[in-house]
PDB file of C-alpha atoms in Angstrom:
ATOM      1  CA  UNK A   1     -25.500 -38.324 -46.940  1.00  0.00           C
ATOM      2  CA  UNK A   2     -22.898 -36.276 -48.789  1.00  0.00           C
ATOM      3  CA  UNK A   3     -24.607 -33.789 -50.726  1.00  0.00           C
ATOM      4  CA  UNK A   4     -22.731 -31.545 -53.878  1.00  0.00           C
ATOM      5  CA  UNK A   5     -23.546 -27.479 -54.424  1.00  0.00           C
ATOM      6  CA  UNK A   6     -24.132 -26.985 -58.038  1.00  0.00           C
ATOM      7  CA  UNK A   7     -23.548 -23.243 -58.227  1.00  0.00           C
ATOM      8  CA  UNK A   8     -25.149 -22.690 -61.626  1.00  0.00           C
ATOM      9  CA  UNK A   9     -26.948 -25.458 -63.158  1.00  0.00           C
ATOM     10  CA  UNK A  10     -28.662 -25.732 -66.310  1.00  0.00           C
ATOM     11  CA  UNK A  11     -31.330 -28.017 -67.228  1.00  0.00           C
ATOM     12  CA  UNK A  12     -32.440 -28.495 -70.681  1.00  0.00           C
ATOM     13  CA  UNK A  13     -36.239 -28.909 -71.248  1.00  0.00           C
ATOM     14  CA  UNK A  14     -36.986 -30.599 -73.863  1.00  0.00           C
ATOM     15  CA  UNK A  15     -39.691 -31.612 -76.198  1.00  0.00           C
ATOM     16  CA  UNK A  16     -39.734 -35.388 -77.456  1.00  0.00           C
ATOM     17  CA  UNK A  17     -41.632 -37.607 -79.916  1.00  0.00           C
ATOM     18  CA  UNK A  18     -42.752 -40.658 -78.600  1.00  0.00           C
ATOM     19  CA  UNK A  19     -43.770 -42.329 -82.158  1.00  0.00           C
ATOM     20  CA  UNK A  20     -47.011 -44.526 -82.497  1.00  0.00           C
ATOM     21  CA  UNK A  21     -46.110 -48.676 -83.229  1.00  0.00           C
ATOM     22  CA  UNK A  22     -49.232 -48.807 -85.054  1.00  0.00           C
ATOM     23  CA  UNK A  23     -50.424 -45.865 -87.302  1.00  0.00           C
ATOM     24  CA  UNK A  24     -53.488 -47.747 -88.124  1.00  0.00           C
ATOM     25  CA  UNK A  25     -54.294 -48.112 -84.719  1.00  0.00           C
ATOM     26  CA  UNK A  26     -54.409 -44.426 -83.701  1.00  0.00           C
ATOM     27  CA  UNK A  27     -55.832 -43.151 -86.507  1.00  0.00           C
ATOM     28  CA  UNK A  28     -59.125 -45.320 -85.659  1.00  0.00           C
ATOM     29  CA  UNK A  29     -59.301 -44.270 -82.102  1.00  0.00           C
ATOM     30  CA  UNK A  30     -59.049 -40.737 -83.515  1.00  0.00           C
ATOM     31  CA  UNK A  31     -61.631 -41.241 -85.987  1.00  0.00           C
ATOM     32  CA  UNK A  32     -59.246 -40.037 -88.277  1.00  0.00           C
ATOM     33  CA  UNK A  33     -58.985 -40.259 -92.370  1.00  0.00           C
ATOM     34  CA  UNK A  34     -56.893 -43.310 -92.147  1.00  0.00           C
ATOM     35  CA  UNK A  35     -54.919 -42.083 -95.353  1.00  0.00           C
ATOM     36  CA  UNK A  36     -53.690 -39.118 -93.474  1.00  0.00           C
ATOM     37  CA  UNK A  37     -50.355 -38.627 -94.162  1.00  0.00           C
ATOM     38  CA  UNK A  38     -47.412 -37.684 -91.432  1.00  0.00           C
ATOM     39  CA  UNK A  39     -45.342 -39.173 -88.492  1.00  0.00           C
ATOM     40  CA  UNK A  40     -47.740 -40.593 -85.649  1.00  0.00           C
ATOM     41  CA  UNK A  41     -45.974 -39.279 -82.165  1.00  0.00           C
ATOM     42  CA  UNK A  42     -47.535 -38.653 -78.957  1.00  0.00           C
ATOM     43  CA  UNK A  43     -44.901 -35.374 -77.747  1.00  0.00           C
ATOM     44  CA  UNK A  44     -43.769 -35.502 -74.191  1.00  0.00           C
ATOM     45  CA  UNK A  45     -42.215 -32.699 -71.946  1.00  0.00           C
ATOM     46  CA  UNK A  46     -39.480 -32.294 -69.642  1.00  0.00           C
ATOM     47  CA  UNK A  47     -37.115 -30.714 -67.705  1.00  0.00           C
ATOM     48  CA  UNK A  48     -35.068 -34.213 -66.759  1.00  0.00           C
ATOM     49  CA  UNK A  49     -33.555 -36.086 -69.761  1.00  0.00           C
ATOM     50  CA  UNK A  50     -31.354 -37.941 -67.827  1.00  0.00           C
ATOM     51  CA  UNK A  51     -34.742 -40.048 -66.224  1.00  0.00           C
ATOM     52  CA  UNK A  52     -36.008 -41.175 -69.939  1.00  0.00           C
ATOM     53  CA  UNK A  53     -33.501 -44.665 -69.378  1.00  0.00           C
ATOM     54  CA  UNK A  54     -36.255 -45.253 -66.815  1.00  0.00           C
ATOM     55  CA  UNK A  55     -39.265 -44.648 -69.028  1.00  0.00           C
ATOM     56  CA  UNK A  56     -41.901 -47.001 -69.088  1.00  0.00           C
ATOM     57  CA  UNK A  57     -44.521 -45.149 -70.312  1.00  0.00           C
ATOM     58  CA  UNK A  58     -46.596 -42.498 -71.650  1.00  0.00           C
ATOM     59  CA  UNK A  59     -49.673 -40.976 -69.251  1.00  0.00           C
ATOM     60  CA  UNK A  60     -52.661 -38.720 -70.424  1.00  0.00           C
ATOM     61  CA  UNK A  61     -55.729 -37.616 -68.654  1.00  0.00           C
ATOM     62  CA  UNK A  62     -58.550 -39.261 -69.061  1.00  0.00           C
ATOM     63  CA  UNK A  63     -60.991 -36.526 -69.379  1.00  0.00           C
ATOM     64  CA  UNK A  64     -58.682 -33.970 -71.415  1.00  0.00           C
ATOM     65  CA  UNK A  65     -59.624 -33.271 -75.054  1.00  0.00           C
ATOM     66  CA  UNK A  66     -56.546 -34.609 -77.493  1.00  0.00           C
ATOM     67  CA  UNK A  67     -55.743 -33.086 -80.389  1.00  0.00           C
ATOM     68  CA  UNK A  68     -53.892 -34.659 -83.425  1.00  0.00           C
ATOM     69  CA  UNK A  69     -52.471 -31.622 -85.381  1.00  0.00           C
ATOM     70  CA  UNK A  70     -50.428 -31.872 -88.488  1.00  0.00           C
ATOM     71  CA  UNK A  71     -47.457 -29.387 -89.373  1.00  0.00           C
ATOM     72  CA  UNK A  72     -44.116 -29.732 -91.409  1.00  0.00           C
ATOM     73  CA  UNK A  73     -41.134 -29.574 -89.200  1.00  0.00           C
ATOM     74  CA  UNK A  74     -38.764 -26.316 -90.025  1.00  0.00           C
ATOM     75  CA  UNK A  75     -36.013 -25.703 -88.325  1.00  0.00           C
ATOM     76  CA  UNK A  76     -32.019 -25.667 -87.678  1.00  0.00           C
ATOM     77  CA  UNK A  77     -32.331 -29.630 -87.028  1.00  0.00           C
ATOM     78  CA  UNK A  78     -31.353 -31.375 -90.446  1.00  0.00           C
ATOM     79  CA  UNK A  79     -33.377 -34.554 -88.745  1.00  0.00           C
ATOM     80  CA  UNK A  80     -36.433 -33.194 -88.564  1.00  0.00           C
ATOM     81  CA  UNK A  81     -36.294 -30.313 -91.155  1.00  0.00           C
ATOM     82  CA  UNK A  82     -39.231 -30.850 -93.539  1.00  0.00           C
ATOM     83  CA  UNK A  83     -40.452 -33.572 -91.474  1.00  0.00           C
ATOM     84  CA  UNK A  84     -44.361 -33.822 -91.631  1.00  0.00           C
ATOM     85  CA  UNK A  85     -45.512 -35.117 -87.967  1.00  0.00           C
ATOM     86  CA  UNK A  86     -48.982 -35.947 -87.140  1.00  0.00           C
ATOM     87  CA  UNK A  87     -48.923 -35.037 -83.188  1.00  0.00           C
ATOM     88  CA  UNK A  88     -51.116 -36.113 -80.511  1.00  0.00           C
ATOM     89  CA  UNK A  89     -51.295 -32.937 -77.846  1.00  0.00           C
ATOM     90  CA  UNK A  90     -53.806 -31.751 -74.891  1.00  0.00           C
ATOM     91  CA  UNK A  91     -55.771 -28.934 -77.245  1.00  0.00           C
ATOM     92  CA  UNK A  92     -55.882 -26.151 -73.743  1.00  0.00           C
ATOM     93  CA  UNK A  93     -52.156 -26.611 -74.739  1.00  0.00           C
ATOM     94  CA  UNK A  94     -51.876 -26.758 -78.730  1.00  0.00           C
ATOM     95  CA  UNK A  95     -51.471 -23.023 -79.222  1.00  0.00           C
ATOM     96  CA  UNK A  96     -48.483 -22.795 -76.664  1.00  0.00           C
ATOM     97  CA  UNK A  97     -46.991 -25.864 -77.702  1.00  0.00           C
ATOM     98  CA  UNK A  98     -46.708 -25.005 -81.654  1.00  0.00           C
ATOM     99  CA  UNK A  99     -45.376 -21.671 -80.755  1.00  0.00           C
ATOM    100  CA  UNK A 100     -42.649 -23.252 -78.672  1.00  0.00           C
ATOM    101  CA  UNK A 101     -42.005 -25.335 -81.521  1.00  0.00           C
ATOM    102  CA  UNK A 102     -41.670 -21.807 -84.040  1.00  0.00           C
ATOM    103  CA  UNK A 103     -44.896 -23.659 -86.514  1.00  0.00           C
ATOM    104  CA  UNK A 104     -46.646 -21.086 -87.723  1.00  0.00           C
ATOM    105  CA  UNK A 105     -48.674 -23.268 -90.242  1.00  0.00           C
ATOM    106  CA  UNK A 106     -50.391 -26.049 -88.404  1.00  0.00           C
ATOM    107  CA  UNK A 107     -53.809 -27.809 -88.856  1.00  0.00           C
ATOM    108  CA  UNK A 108     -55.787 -29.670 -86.117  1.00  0.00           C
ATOM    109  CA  UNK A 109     -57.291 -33.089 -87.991  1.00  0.00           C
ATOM    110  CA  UNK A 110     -58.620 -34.967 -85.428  1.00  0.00           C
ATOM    111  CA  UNK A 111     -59.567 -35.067 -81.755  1.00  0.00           C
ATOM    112  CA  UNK A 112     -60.107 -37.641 -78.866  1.00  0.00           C
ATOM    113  CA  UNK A 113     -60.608 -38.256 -74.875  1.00  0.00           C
ATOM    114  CA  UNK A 114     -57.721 -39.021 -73.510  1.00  0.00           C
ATOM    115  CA  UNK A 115     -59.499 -42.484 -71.972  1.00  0.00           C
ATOM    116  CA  UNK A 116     -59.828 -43.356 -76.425  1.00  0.00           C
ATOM    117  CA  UNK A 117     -55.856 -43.555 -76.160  1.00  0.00           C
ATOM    118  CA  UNK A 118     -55.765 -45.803 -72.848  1.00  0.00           C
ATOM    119  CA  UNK A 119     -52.515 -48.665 -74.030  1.00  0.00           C
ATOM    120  CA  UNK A 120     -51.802 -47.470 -77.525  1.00  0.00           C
ATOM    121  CA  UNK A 121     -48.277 -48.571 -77.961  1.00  0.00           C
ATOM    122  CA  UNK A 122     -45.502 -46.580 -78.453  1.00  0.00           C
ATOM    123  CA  UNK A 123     -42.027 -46.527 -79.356  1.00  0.00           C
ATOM    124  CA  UNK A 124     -39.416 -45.254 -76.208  1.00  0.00           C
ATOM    125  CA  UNK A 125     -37.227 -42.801 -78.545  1.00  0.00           C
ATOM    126  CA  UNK A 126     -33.677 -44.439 -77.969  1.00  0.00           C
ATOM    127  CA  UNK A 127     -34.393 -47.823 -76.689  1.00  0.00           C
ATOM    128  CA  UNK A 128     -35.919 -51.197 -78.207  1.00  0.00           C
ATOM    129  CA  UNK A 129     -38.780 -50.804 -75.708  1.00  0.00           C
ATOM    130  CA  UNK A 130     -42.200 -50.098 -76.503  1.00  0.00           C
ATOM    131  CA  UNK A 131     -44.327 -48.208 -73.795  1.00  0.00           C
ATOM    132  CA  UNK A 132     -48.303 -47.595 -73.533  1.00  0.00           C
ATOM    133  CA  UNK A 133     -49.911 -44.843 -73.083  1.00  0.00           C
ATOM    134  CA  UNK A 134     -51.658 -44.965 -69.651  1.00  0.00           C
ATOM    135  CA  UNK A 135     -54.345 -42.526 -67.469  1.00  0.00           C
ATOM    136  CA  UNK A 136     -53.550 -40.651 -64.863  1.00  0.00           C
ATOM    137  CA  UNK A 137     -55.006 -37.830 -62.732  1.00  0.00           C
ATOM    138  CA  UNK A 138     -52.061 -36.267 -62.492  1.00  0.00           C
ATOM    139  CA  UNK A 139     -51.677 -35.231 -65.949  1.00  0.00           C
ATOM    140  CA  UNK A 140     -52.450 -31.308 -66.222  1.00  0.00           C
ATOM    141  CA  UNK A 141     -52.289 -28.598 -68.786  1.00  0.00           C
ATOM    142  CA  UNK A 142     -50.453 -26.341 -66.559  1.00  0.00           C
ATOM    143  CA  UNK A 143     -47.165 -26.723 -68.605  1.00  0.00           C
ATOM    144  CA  UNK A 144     -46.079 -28.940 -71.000  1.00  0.00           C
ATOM    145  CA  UNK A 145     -47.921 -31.030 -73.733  1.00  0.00           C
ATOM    146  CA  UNK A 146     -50.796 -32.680 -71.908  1.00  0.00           C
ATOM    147  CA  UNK A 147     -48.887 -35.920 -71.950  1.00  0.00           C
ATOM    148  CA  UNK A 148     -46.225 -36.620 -69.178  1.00  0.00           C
ATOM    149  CA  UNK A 149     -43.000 -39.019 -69.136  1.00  0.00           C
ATOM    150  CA  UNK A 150     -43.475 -41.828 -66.504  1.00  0.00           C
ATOM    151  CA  UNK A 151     -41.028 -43.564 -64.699  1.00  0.00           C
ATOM    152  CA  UNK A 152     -42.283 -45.189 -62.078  1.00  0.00           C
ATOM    153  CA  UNK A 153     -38.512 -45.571 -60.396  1.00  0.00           C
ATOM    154  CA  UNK A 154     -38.143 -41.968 -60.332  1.00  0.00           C
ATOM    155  CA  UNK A 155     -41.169 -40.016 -59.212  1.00  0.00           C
ATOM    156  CA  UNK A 156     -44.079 -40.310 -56.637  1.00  0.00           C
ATOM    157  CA  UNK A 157     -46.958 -39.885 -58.919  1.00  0.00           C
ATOM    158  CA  UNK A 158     -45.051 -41.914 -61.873  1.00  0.00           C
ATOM    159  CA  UNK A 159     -44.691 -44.659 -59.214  1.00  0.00           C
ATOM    160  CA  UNK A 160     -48.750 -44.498 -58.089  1.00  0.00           C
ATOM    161  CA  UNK A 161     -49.904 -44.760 -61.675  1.00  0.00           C
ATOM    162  CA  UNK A 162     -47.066 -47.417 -62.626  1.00  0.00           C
ATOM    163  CA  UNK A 163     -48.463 -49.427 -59.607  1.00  0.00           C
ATOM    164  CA  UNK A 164     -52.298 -49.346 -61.248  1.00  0.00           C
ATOM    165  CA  UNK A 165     -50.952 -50.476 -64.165  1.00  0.00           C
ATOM    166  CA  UNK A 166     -48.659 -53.082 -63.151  1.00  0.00           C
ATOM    167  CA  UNK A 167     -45.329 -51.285 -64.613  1.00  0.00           C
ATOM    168  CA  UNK A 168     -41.739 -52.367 -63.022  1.00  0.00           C
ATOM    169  CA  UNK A 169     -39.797 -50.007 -61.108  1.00  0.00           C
ATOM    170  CA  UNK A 170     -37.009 -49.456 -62.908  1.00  0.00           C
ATOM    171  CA  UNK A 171     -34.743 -47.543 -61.534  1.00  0.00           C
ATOM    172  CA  UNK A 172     -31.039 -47.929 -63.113  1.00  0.00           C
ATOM    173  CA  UNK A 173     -29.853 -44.917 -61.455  1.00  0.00           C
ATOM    174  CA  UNK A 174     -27.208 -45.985 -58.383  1.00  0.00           C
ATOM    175  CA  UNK A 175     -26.767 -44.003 -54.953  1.00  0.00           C
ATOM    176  CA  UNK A 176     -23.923 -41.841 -56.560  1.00  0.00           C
ATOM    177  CA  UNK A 177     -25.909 -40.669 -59.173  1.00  0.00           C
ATOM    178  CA  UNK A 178     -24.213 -42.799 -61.913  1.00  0.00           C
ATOM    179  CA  UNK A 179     -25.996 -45.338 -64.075  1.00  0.00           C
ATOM    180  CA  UNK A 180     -25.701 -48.951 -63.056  1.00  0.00           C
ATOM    181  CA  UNK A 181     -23.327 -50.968 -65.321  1.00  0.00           C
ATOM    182  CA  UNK A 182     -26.078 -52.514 -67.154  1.00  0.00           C
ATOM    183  CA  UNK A 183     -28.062 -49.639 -68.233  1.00  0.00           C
ATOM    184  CA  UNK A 184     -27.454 -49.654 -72.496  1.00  0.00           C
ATOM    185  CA  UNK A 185     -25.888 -46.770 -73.712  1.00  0.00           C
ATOM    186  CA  UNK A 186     -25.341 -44.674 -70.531  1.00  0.00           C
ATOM    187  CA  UNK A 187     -23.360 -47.275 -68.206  1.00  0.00           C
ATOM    188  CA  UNK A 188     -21.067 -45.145 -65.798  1.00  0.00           C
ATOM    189  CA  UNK A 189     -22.284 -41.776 -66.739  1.00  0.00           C
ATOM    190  CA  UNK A 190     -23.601 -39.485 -64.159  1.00  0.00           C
ATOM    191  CA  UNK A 191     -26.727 -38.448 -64.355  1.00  0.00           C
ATOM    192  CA  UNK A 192     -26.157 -34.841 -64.617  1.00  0.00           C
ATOM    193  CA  UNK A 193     -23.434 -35.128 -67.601  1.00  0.00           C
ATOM    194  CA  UNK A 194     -25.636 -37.986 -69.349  1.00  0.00           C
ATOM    195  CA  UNK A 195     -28.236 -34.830 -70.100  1.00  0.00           C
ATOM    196  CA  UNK A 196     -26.520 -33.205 -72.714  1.00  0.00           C
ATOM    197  CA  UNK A 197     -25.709 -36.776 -74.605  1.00  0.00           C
ATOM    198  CA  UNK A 198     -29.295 -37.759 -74.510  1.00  0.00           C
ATOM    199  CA  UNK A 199     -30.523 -34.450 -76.209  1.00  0.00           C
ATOM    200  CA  UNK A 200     -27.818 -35.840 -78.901  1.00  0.00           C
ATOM    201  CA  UNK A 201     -29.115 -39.045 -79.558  1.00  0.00           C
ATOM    202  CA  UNK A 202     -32.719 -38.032 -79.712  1.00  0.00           C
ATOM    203  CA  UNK A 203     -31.909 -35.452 -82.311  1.00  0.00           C
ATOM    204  CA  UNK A 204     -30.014 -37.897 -83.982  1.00  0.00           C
ATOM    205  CA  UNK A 205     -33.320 -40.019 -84.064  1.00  0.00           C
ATOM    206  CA  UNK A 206     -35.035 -37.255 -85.018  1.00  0.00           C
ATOM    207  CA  UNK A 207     -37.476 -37.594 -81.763  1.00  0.00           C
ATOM    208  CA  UNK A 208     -36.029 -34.289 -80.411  1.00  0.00           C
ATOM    209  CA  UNK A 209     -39.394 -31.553 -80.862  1.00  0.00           C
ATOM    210  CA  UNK A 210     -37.777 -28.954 -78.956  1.00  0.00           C
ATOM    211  CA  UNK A 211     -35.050 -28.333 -76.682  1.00  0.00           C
ATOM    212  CA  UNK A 212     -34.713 -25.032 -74.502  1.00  0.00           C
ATOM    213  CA  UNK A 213     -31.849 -24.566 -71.441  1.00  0.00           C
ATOM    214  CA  UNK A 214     -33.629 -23.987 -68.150  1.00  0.00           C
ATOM    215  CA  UNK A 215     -31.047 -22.454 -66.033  1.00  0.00           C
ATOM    216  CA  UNK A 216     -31.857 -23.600 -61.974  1.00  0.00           C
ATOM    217  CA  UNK A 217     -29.778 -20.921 -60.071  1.00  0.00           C
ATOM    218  CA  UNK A 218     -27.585 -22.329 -57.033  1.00  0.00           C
ATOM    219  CA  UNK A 219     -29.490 -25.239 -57.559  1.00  0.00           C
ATOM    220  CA  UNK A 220     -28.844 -28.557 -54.838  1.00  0.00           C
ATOM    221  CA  UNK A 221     -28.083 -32.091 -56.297  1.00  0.00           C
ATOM    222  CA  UNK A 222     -31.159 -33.367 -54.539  1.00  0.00           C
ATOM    223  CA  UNK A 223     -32.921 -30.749 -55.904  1.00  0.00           C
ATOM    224  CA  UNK A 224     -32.113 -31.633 -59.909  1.00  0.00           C
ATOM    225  CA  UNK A 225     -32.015 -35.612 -58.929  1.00  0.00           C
TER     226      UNK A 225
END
């Protein structure tokens, strides 16, 4: 197995908006004012961009407090700039999460078990797919938002909860790192440059939160893959 040195790689993390299909919906299992105003997204965390082709769902803990907190959007993105969001996050996390995102100025309205939010259906950020949100142990406050990116083609504990909930394992990622030829949008891109171009098209969807370079010094292929 041939394996490529990256010397210096950086990563981006990245912060993205996974929006609610039905506002209605959400706002009942939060036993929320259902005039509440504001973007319905469940915001996801991660360090791998380049896996979110494969994403098939959304997981939460079961027995984590959710929190929906509303805030305007302000910053450099033109997208999202004066955006108001209504965002589902773990609370142990809310504090961290709003100061990665520079809001000052945010109000909690709501809260909920994670197991309240078991299949809500949400939009995947670039694709005409809609994913649920599922439960899995797995899901900490450690890092992150509370709500974790799951592709069950890419990841041992992605591929365990998948399994429980009857998800495919899609995996279009080939041996050489490149996307297969039918993956939409990213056919024939390596994995490692397709990073930087899906950071583009979620900000141009206006489903990018946050986006921060993680630099992974010296850094083996198999190690970012």
């Amino acid at each position: 197995e041939a394996e490529v040195e990256y010397k210096d790689k950086t990563s981006p993390a990245i912060d993205v908006a996974f929006a609610a299909v039905d506002r209605a919906d959400v706002l009942k299992r939060f036993n929320a004012d259902a005039n509440l105003a504001g973007e319905i997204a469940v915001a996801i965390w991660t360090t791998t961009p380049w896996t979110l082709p494969a994403n098939l769902a959304v997981a939460l803990n079961a027995e984590l407090d959710y929190v929906l907190i509303r805030f305007t959007q302000e910053n450099k993105q033109d997208e999202l700039n004066g955006k108001q969001w209504l965002l589902v996050i773990a609370e142990a996390l809310e504090g961290a999460v709003m100061k990665r995102y520079g809001v000052a100025h945010y109000e909690i309205v709501a809260r909920a078990k994670g197991n309240t939010l078991e299949r809500v259906a949400l939009q995947h950020p670039f694709y005409e797919r809609q994913v649920p949100i599922i439960l899995g142990e797995h899901v900490t406050t450690d890092a992150g938002t509370g709500a974790v990116h799951t592709a069950p083609g890419h990841g041992q504990d992605d591929f365990i909860v998948g399994k429980k909930y009857g998800l495919d394992v899609l995996n279009p990622v080939g041996g050489n790192g490149v996307y297969l030829p039918d993956t939409p949008l990213f056919a024939g891109l390596h994995v490692l440059k397709a990073n930087d171009d899906i950071v583009k098209l979620l900000e141009q969807n206006g489903a990018l939160l946050h986006y921060a370079p993680l630099r992974k010094a010296g850094a083996a292929a198999r190690d970012i893959l």
